[in-house]
Amino acid sequence: MRTQTAGADDGLGPNTDIGSRLRALYGAVQDEGVPDQLLDLLEKLDSAEQQQKATSTPRDGE
Amino acid sequence: MTAEPTSFKREMLATLPSLRAFAVSLTGKHDKADDLVQDTVMKAWAKQTSFEMGTNIKAWLFTILRNEFYSQMRKRGREVQDTDGVFTERLSVHPPQYGSMDMQDFKKALDQLPDDQREAVILIGASGFSYEEAADICDCAVGTMKSRVSRARTRLQDILQIVGESEYGPDAVSSQVTTHNHSF
């Protein structure tokens, strides 16, 4: 049995009390935005990788 | 595709807010959640060759984060219990449709759920995963996921109802609810 539609038939759908409260809480954290330190980390990881790619043999293996 | 690494980064970026919200729900603290997300980002980055572009990066990242959380918990043991409860710290949400008391009650109710049920109801109800995806993330059967969600929902409804009727006061509620039986 595969019910792909999460939420619809399990009391967590758009019009349910619990579902909408859950999403309100969750959404409030989501809306805070991503802290700079995390964005910086991702930037660093990415640029380190770019650099590595540039210095090693450009795009062969893989 | 020349943009491969960049698009991996972009997809990660797009997932971070939700991943972070899940982390807050697991750790109960924003600072710990951010550390956890950071560890997850580094792990995921190191493992990115094992990720197939075009498949579900969100579920993949959630899986890594969750595994990381539980493995850190096992390592740290008791220290981990030091949380402020789910979504409590720093989170003064008062969505217009709910009064603030109402949301406080709900947060408390959520906090009283067994970990596996809380996690299940959040993944399905808030993160937007299907039962199949959530079961993969939590490494359990789809049926188990469904039953956790259904138990969580029933419990939440019960707690909220009691709080709503509330001549009983918080003691009646917590004594009814704090039967922490990890029965699976």
XYZ file of N, CA, C and O in Angstrom, chain B:
736
model
N 27.619 18.889 -17.523
C 27.157 20.087 -16.817
C 28.308 20.744 -16.075
O 28.861 20.207 -15.132
N 28.663 21.945 -16.480
C 29.751 22.639 -15.804
C 29.327 23.118 -14.429
O 30.145 23.352 -13.569
N 28.047 23.279 -14.228
C 27.552 23.892 -13.005
C 27.310 22.884 -11.897
O 26.610 23.167 -10.945
N 27.881 21.728 -12.002
C 27.547 20.664 -11.054
C 27.749 21.012 -9.583
O 26.813 20.906 -8.806
N 28.979 21.441 -9.230
C 29.170 21.754 -7.808
C 28.279 22.900 -7.362
O 27.717 22.868 -6.289
N 28.144 23.872 -8.210
C 27.337 25.022 -7.851
C 25.889 24.623 -7.629
O 25.232 25.108 -6.726
N 25.405 23.730 -8.457
C 24.008 23.379 -8.300
C 23.804 22.502 -7.073
O 22.763 22.556 -6.436
N 24.829 21.736 -6.709
C 24.758 21.012 -5.447
C 24.653 22.009 -4.302
O 23.826 21.865 -3.410
N 25.459 23.025 -4.390
C 25.414 24.062 -3.372
C 24.059 24.753 -3.358
O 23.478 24.994 -2.307
N 23.572 25.044 -4.528
C 22.298 25.754 -4.603
C 21.175 24.913 -4.004
O 20.316 25.407 -3.277
N 21.209 23.641 -4.317
C 20.158 22.778 -3.775
C 20.257 22.658 -2.261
O 19.253 22.575 -1.562
N 21.486 22.630 -1.786
C 21.657 22.596 -0.337
C 21.118 23.866 0.301
O 20.404 23.825 1.300
N 21.456 24.970 -0.311
C 20.976 26.254 0.203
C 19.459 26.292 0.298
O 18.892 26.759 1.277
N 18.838 25.765 -0.727
C 17.377 25.789 -0.769
C 16.773 24.931 0.338
O 15.667 25.179 0.806
N 17.515 23.916 0.748
C 16.995 22.997 1.759
C 17.305 23.449 3.188
O 16.655 23.014 4.134
N 18.290 24.315 3.329
C 18.748 24.669 4.671
C 17.671 25.176 5.643
O 17.645 24.739 6.793
N 16.776 26.066 5.205
C 15.772 26.537 6.179
C 14.945 25.396 6.776
O 14.721 25.353 7.994
N 14.526 24.479 5.934
C 13.724 23.367 6.423
C 14.561 22.409 7.269
O 14.126 21.917 8.317
N 15.778 22.170 6.811
C 16.691 21.302 7.544
C 16.948 21.873 8.944
O 16.962 21.150 9.943
N 17.088 23.158 8.985
C 17.340 23.841 10.241
C 16.130 23.762 11.174
O 16.274 23.557 12.378
N 14.955 23.905 10.613
C 13.743 23.797 11.425
C 13.633 22.385 12.011
O 13.257 22.201 13.176
N 13.971 21.396 11.214
C 13.964 20.018 11.716
C 15.001 19.860 12.832
O 14.735 19.228 13.862
N 16.157 20.456 12.617
C 17.212 20.384 13.636
C 16.753 21.027 14.940
O 17.013 20.506 16.024
N 16.062 22.138 14.849
C 15.550 22.787 16.058
C 14.546 21.877 16.756
O 14.541 21.755 17.980
N 13.744 21.201 15.969
C 12.751 20.313 16.584
C 13.417 19.118 17.264
O 12.914 18.589 18.244
N 14.559 18.695 16.758
C 15.279 17.577 17.382
C 16.035 18.013 18.625
O 15.994 17.342 19.661
N 16.748 19.115 18.510
C 17.644 19.504 19.601
C 16.943 20.344 20.658
O 17.362 20.367 21.800
N 15.904 21.054 20.256
C 15.223 21.921 21.203
C 15.957 23.213 21.478
O 15.541 24.001 22.296
N 17.094 23.412 20.804
C 17.857 24.638 21.010
C 18.391 25.151 19.691
O 18.906 24.395 18.882
N 18.332 26.451 19.544
C 18.795 27.016 18.286
C 20.300 26.880 18.088
O 20.754 26.574 17.001
N 21.058 27.106 19.157
C 22.511 27.043 18.957
C 22.958 25.620 18.642
O 23.786 25.387 17.771
N 22.362 24.677 19.334
C 22.699 23.280 19.048
C 22.230 22.872 17.667
O 22.882 22.091 16.968
N 21.087 23.388 17.304
C 20.558 23.081 15.977
C 21.503 23.605 14.904
O 21.787 22.909 13.920
N 22.008 24.793 15.100
C 22.907 25.356 14.099
C 24.217 24.573 14.010
O 24.754 24.372 12.923
N 24.714 24.129 15.165
C 25.903 23.273 15.138
C 25.625 21.987 14.379
O 26.446 21.515 13.591
N 24.466 21.449 14.634
C 24.084 20.191 13.988
C 23.959 20.371 12.474
O 24.423 19.527 11.696
N 23.347 21.459 12.068
C 23.218 21.711 10.635
C 24.609 21.901 10.016
O 24.896 21.393 8.931
N 25.460 22.595 10.739
C 26.816 22.800 10.249
C 27.552 21.469 10.056
O 28.183 21.240 9.029
N 27.459 20.606 11.053
C 28.075 19.283 10.925
C 27.483 18.529 9.739
O 28.186 17.819 9.018
N 26.193 18.685 9.577
C 25.512 17.993 8.488
C 25.974 18.497 7.126
O 26.210 17.710 6.208
N 26.111 19.809 7.028
C 26.571 20.390 5.767
C 27.959 19.861 5.418
O 28.225 19.476 4.279
N 28.831 19.788 6.409
C 30.177 19.285 6.139
C 30.172 17.811 5.752
O 30.859 17.399 4.827
N 29.389 17.039 6.472
C 29.265 15.615 6.129
C 28.732 15.452 4.713
O 29.236 14.655 3.926
N 27.666 16.179 4.440
C 27.019 16.058 3.140
C 27.973 16.472 2.029
O 28.036 15.846 0.968
N 28.722 17.509 2.297
C 29.652 17.984 1.284
C 30.706 16.919 0.986
O 31.037 16.652 -0.160
N 31.196 16.321 2.037
C 32.201 15.278 1.867
C 31.643 14.060 1.131
O 32.363 13.334 0.459
N 30.355 13.861 1.280
C 29.731 12.671 0.674
C 29.041 12.971 -0.640
O 28.284 12.156 -1.145
N 29.228 14.155 -1.165
C 28.367 14.550 -2.274
C 28.486 13.679 -3.515
O 27.546 13.604 -4.301
N 29.616 12.996 -3.648
C 29.711 12.116 -4.809
C 28.742 10.951 -4.693
O 28.348 10.363 -5.685
N 28.365 10.635 -3.461
C 27.414 9.529 -3.281
C 25.974 9.995 -3.473
O 25.041 9.207 -3.406
N 25.818 11.288 -3.713
C 24.465 11.782 -3.959
C 24.225 11.915 -5.451
O 25.048 12.456 -6.183
N 23.096 11.401 -5.888
C 22.766 11.484 -7.303
C 21.939 12.731 -7.559
O 20.822 12.868 -7.068
N 22.515 13.618 -8.350
C 21.780 14.833 -8.699
C 20.409 14.484 -9.288
O 20.293 13.548 -10.053
N 19.457 15.251 -8.918
C 18.127 14.994 -9.466
C 17.288 14.123 -8.555
O 16.081 14.084 -8.665
N 17.938 13.410 -7.639
C 17.148 12.665 -6.664
C 16.860 13.593 -5.482
O 17.254 14.753 -5.482
N 16.220 13.059 -4.508
C 15.692 13.891 -3.440
C 16.758 14.358 -2.443
O 17.063 13.687 -1.471
N 17.291 15.528 -2.693
C 18.381 16.014 -1.837
C 17.874 16.341 -0.438
O 18.591 16.197 0.552
N 16.636 16.743 -0.379
C 16.081 17.100 0.924
C 16.047 15.879 1.844
O 16.529 15.932 2.973
N 15.521 14.791 1.338
C 15.458 13.573 2.149
C 16.864 13.094 2.498
O 17.123 12.617 3.607
N 17.762 13.238 1.553
C 19.154 12.820 1.777
C 19.787 13.630 2.910
O 20.414 13.080 3.823
N 19.599 14.933 2.867
C 20.163 15.791 3.910
C 19.510 15.546 5.276
O 20.185 15.528 6.300
N 18.214 15.328 5.263
C 17.524 15.045 6.520
C 18.038 13.747 7.141
O 18.180 13.636 8.351
N 18.302 12.779 6.292
C 18.822 11.505 6.786
C 20.184 11.691 7.446
O 20.445 11.181 8.541
N 21.034 12.450 6.769
C 22.364 12.700 7.321
C 22.259 13.438 8.651
O 22.909 13.090 9.631
N 21.402 14.444 8.678
C 21.253 15.229 9.900
C 20.740 14.376 11.050
O 21.236 14.434 12.172
N 19.760 13.575 10.752
C 19.170 12.749 11.802
C 20.178 11.733 12.333
O 20.309 11.539 13.540
N 20.904 11.094 11.422
C 21.927 10.138 11.857
C 22.992 10.825 12.702
O 23.445 10.283 13.715
N 23.376 11.995 12.260
C 24.371 12.766 12.989
C 23.859 13.101 14.393
O 24.570 12.953 15.380
N 22.613 13.508 14.460
C 22.033 13.866 15.752
C 22.056 12.680 16.713
O 22.504 12.795 17.848
N 21.593 11.528 16.235
C 21.534 10.384 17.140
C 22.918 9.838 17.468
O 23.141 9.335 18.565
N 23.837 9.968 16.540
C 25.170 9.461 16.870
C 25.847 10.404 17.878
O 26.540 9.958 18.784
N 25.600 11.690 17.756
C 26.129 12.621 18.765
C 25.474 12.385 20.122
O 26.111 12.486 21.159
N 24.177 12.082 20.078
C 23.468 11.821 21.321
C 24.037 10.615 22.037
O 24.210 10.613 23.242
N 24.328 9.593 21.251
C 24.891 8.385 21.863
C 26.249 8.670 22.480
O 26.580 8.174 23.546
N 27.027 9.495 21.784
C 28.348 9.820 22.304
C 28.269 10.654 23.572
O 29.049 10.480 24.489
N 27.348 11.576 23.583
C 27.306 12.508 24.704
C 26.510 12.010 25.890
O 26.702 12.472 26.998
N 25.597 11.105 25.623
C 24.823 10.563 26.725
C 23.971 11.596 27.413
O 23.212 12.297 26.773
N 24.142 11.724 28.685
C 23.203 12.484 29.499
C 23.134 13.963 29.139
O 22.115 14.603 29.253
N 24.257 14.517 28.718
C 24.315 15.950 28.439
C 23.209 16.382 27.482
O 22.727 17.505 27.521
N 22.813 15.455 26.637
C 21.867 15.765 25.583
C 20.477 16.113 26.092
O 19.740 16.857 25.468
N 20.161 15.580 27.258
C 18.826 15.857 27.786
C 18.603 17.319 28.135
O 17.511 17.755 28.433
N 19.678 18.071 28.069
C 19.602 19.477 28.409
C 18.985 20.291 27.264
O 19.663 20.995 26.543
N 17.703 20.203 27.103
C 17.061 21.020 26.078
C 15.961 21.843 26.709
O 15.544 21.592 27.823
N 15.539 22.805 25.969
C 14.440 23.639 26.448
C 13.117 23.145 25.917
O 12.113 23.825 26.009
N 13.117 22.004 25.319
C 11.894 21.498 24.728
C 11.809 21.896 23.271
O 12.500 22.786 22.813
N 10.959 21.211 22.592
C 10.841 21.440 21.160
C 10.411 22.861 20.859
O 9.408 23.315 21.372
N 11.118 23.483 19.985
C 10.707 24.784 19.468
C 10.514 25.846 20.539
O 9.900 26.857 20.295
N 10.963 25.594 21.761
C 10.603 26.569 22.784
C 11.525 27.774 22.796
O 11.085 28.897 22.784
N 12.804 27.499 22.798
C 13.731 28.590 22.991
C 13.676 29.599 21.852
O 13.634 29.240 20.688
N 13.704 30.847 22.194
C 13.811 31.937 21.236
C 12.661 31.993 20.237
O 12.643 32.800 19.345
N 11.733 31.080 20.390
C 10.713 31.026 19.362
C 9.416 31.598 19.907
O 8.648 30.928 20.558
N 9.221 32.842 19.655
C 7.983 33.443 20.119
C 7.041 33.628 18.942
O 6.827 34.721 18.473
N 6.565 32.524 18.473
C 5.673 32.572 17.319
C 4.261 32.864 17.766
O 3.722 32.150 18.595
N 3.706 33.831 17.208
C 2.281 34.022 17.435
C 1.601 34.222 16.103
O 1.237 35.331 15.760
N 1.495 33.152 15.370
C 0.838 33.294 14.076
C -0.545 33.885 14.299
O -1.190 33.543 15.289
N -0.938 34.754 13.423
C -2.173 35.507 13.623
C -3.384 34.647 13.962
O -4.219 35.060 14.751
N -3.413 33.456 13.394
C -4.620 32.654 13.623
C -4.652 31.982 15.000
O -5.645 31.431 15.401
N -3.527 32.031 15.710
C -3.519 31.415 17.032
C -3.102 32.419 18.083
O -2.210 33.223 17.853
N -3.712 32.345 19.203
C -3.240 33.159 20.321
C -1.935 32.605 20.828
O -1.589 31.458 20.550
N -1.180 33.382 21.587
C 0.125 32.907 22.026
C -0.013 31.782 23.045
O 0.761 30.838 23.062
N -1.001 31.850 23.878
C -1.213 30.778 24.841
C -1.454 29.462 24.139
O -0.932 28.425 24.492
N -2.260 29.575 23.125
C -2.610 28.433 22.326
C -1.373 27.729 21.771
O -1.230 26.521 21.855
N -0.437 28.505 21.247
C 0.758 27.918 20.675
C 1.670 27.368 21.766
O 2.323 26.360 21.577
N 1.704 28.048 22.906
C 2.501 27.523 24.017
C 1.998 26.137 24.404
O 2.774 25.218 24.638
N 0.699 26.010 24.473
C 0.115 24.718 24.814
C 0.498 23.667 23.784
O 0.814 22.524 24.120
N 0.450 24.094 22.557
C 0.765 23.139 21.503
C 2.222 22.702 21.572
O 2.545 21.526 21.425
N 3.104 23.650 21.805
C 4.525 23.314 21.929
C 4.749 22.339 23.079
O 5.511 21.388 22.966
N 4.067 22.614 24.179
C 4.200 21.717 25.323
C 3.702 20.323 24.972
O 4.327 19.323 25.321
N 2.593 20.296 24.300
C 2.023 19.008 23.906
C 2.988 18.239 23.017
O 3.223 17.040 23.191
N 3.590 18.943 22.098
C 4.544 18.330 21.176
C 5.750 17.791 21.950
O 6.277 16.719 21.672
N 6.143 18.564 22.924
C 7.286 18.216 23.729
C 7.061 16.937 24.529
O 7.996 16.218 24.864
N 5.806 16.689 24.837
C 5.486 15.518 25.656
C 5.426 14.223 24.864
O 5.318 13.146 25.442
N 5.480 14.341 23.567
C 5.452 13.116 22.757
C 6.772 12.357 22.884
O 7.822 12.965 23.056
N 6.709 11.050 22.764
C 7.956 10.281 22.653
C 8.731 10.761 21.418
O 8.113 11.173 20.429
N 10.053 10.710 21.484
C 10.880 11.239 20.405
C 10.487 10.732 19.022
O 10.409 11.495 18.071
N 10.263 9.424 18.930
C 10.014 8.880 17.595
C 8.679 9.360 17.014
O 8.549 9.558 15.820
N 7.725 9.568 17.896
C 6.433 10.064 17.414
C 6.502 11.540 17.031
O 5.915 11.968 16.039
N 7.231 12.291 17.824
C 7.367 13.713 17.519
C 8.070 13.900 16.177
O 7.644 14.671 15.325
N 9.143 13.167 16.034
C 9.904 13.232 14.795
C 9.022 12.863 13.595
O 9.033 13.524 12.560
N 8.226 11.829 13.768
C 7.375 11.355 12.677
C 6.341 12.407 12.289
O 6.141 12.706 11.107
N 5.703 12.971 13.295
C 4.633 13.908 12.998
C 5.198 15.201 12.393
O 4.566 15.858 11.572
N 6.412 15.530 12.743
C 7.038 16.723 12.165
C 7.464 16.475 10.720
O 7.214 17.287 9.834
N 8.067 15.335 10.485
C 8.500 15.026 9.118
C 7.316 14.978 8.152
O 7.380 15.472 7.029
N 6.244 14.356 8.603
C 5.066 14.222 7.734
C 4.234 15.504 7.715
O 3.838 15.990 6.660
N 3.990 16.027 8.890
C 3.063 17.148 8.975
C 3.667 18.496 8.632
O 2.974 19.383 8.154
N 4.962 18.664 8.881
C 5.554 19.981 8.682
C 6.635 20.021 7.605
O 6.680 20.936 6.801
N 7.505 19.021 7.575
C 8.576 19.045 6.565
C 8.058 18.689 5.188
O 8.705 18.974 4.184
N 6.905 18.053 5.154
C 6.287 17.759 3.867
C 6.768 16.495 3.183
O 6.675 16.364 1.967
N 7.285 15.554 3.953
C 7.705 14.292 3.348
C 6.536 13.322 3.216
O 5.565 13.393 3.980
N 6.658 12.421 2.267
C 5.708 11.320 2.179
C 6.066 10.293 3.249
O 7.152 10.338 3.828
N 5.160 9.377 3.497
C 5.451 8.325 4.471
C 6.663 7.508 4.047
O 7.482 7.106 4.874
N 6.771 7.275 2.760
C 7.903 6.489 2.265
C 9.218 7.217 2.540
O 10.188 6.628 3.011
N 9.224 8.491 2.224
C 10.443 9.275 2.458
C 10.780 9.344 3.944
O 11.932 9.156 4.346
N 9.765 9.605 4.744
C 10.000 9.718 6.185
C 10.491 8.388 6.756
O 11.351 8.351 7.636
N 9.942 7.300 6.249
C 10.380 5.979 6.715
C 11.841 5.744 6.347
O 12.613 5.199 7.140
N 12.220 6.172 5.156
C 13.622 6.065 4.748
C 14.517 6.882 5.665
O 15.572 6.423 6.098
N 14.085 8.090 5.918
C 14.890 8.994 6.749
C 15.095 8.390 8.139
O 16.188 8.419 8.692
N 14.023 7.819 8.692
C 14.113 7.278 10.052
C 14.502 5.815 10.069
O 14.520 5.195 11.131
N 14.763 5.261 8.909
C 15.189 3.879 8.811
C 14.197 2.932 9.490
O 14.570 2.103 10.323
N 12.942 3.103 9.153
C 11.930 2.195 9.691
C 10.950 1.838 8.572
O 11.030 2.383 7.476
N 10.047 0.936 8.860
C 9.065 0.529 7.854
C 8.010 1.618 7.675
O 7.750 2.406 8.590
N 7.421 1.647 6.502
C 6.383 2.635 6.219
C 5.216 2.491 7.209
O 4.686 3.485 7.715
N 4.872 1.254 7.499
C 3.789 1.008 8.446
C 4.102 1.552 9.838
O 3.228 2.077 10.527
N 5.359 1.416 10.227
C 5.782 1.946 11.519
C 5.632 3.462 11.531
O 5.154 4.057 12.504
N 6.054 4.069 10.426
C 5.943 5.521 10.316
C 4.485 5.941 10.438
O 4.150 6.876 11.158
N 3.625 5.232 9.748
C 2.204 5.577 9.793
C 1.659 5.452 11.201
O 0.888 6.293 11.656
N 2.055 4.396 11.875
C 1.500 4.211 13.208
C 2.052 5.245 14.191
O 1.342 5.711 15.079
N 3.305 5.642 13.999
C 3.845 6.695 14.864
C 3.089 8.009 14.668
O 2.749 8.695 15.628
N 2.849 8.320 13.403
C 2.137 9.565 13.111
C 0.740 9.527 13.698
O 0.268 10.490 14.307
N 0.104 8.382 13.537
C -1.264 8.306 14.015
C -1.343 8.374 15.539
O -2.204 9.039 16.108
N -0.395 7.723 16.197
C -0.354 7.843 17.661
C -0.072 9.267 18.106
O -0.668 9.758 19.062
N 0.867 9.880 17.411
C 1.227 11.256 17.766
C 0.019 12.166 17.615
O -0.272 12.994 18.477
N -0.697 11.973 16.524
C -1.838 12.823 16.258
C -2.911 12.640 17.328
O -3.479 13.596 17.842
N -3.170 11.385 17.640
C -4.172 11.105 18.668
C -3.788 11.739 19.996
O -4.591 12.370 20.663
N -2.523 11.576 20.335
C -2.055 12.142 21.600
C -2.160 13.653 21.621
O -2.590 14.252 22.599
N -1.733 14.250 20.518
C -1.791 15.714 20.448
C -3.234 16.192 20.577
O -3.529 17.147 21.287
N -4.106 15.496 19.889
C -5.516 15.869 19.979
C -6.036 15.744 21.401
O -6.715 16.632 21.904
N -5.672 14.655 22.038
C -6.090 14.453 23.427
C -5.581 15.574 24.318
O -6.330 16.160 25.084
N -4.288 15.831 24.197
C -3.690 16.843 25.070
C -4.345 18.200 24.837
O -4.699 18.904 25.771
N -4.513 18.534 23.572
C -5.074 19.849 23.261
C -6.508 19.964 23.732
O -6.951 21.006 24.182
N -7.202 18.868 23.628
C -8.576 18.884 24.077
C -8.656 19.111 25.580
O -9.435 19.913 26.064
N -7.788 18.396 26.260
C -7.770 18.546 27.715
C -7.389 19.969 28.092
O -8.015 20.591 28.936
N -6.366 20.484 27.403
C -5.950 21.853 27.675
C -7.085 22.813 27.367
O -7.350 23.758 28.093
N -7.797 22.531 26.274
C -8.908 23.374 25.879
C -10.016 23.376 26.918
O -10.551 24.413 27.287
N -10.326 22.211 27.416
C -11.394 22.124 28.405
C -10.949 22.683 29.747
O -11.698 23.260 30.506
N -9.681 22.395 29.969
C -8.857 22.938 31.029
C -9.427 23.348 32.374
O -8.955 24.295 32.962
N -10.404 22.686 32.879
C -10.665 22.896 34.295
C -9.706 22.030 35.100
O -9.586 22.160 36.291
N -9.039 21.165 34.379
C -8.221 20.163 35.065
C -6.872 20.676 35.518
O -6.273 20.164 36.427
N -6.371 21.691 34.805
C -5.067 22.221 35.167
C -3.942 21.379 34.605
O -4.163 20.248 34.175
N -2.726 21.933 34.623
C -1.587 21.297 33.971
C -1.202 19.950 34.571
O -0.664 19.092 33.889
N -1.492 19.757 35.860
C -1.058 18.507 36.482
C -1.768 17.302 35.901
O -1.151 16.286 35.606
N -3.057 17.466 35.738
C -3.827 16.376 35.161
C -3.301 16.042 33.769
O -3.144 14.889 33.397
N -2.973 17.074 33.027
C -2.480 16.863 31.674
C -1.161 16.134 31.680
O -1.001 15.115 31.042
N -0.208 16.651 32.464
C 1.114 16.050 32.374
C 1.130 14.645 32.947
O 1.820 13.777 32.447
N 0.336 14.410 33.985
C 0.374 13.067 34.536
C -0.224 12.068 33.555
O 0.206 10.934 33.467
N -1.183 12.555 32.784
C -1.749 11.639 31.804
C -0.777 11.369 30.666
O -0.725 10.292 30.102
N -0.005 12.396 30.366
C 0.774 12.345 29.142
C 2.187 11.827 29.315
O 2.766 11.265 28.411
N 2.743 11.992 30.505
C 4.141 11.650 30.641
C 4.388 10.168 30.855
O 5.357 9.776 31.474
N 3.511 9.357 30.344
C 3.816 7.940 30.339
C 4.718 7.669 29.137
O 4.257 7.381 28.054
N 6.018 7.797 29.351
C 6.959 7.639 28.243
C 7.219 6.171 27.964
O 8.177 5.592 28.451
N 6.348 5.596 27.207
C 6.609 4.194 26.880
C 7.172 4.072 25.475
O 6.499 4.332 24.498
N 8.410 3.700 25.410
C 9.019 3.493 24.096
C 8.748 2.058 23.696
O 9.553 1.180 23.912
N 7.587 1.884 23.105
C 7.148 0.508 22.934
C 7.512 -0.087 21.589
O 6.992 -1.107 21.206
N 8.368 0.618 20.849
C 8.895 -0.082 19.692
C 10.307 0.226 19.429
O 11.208 0.286 19.716
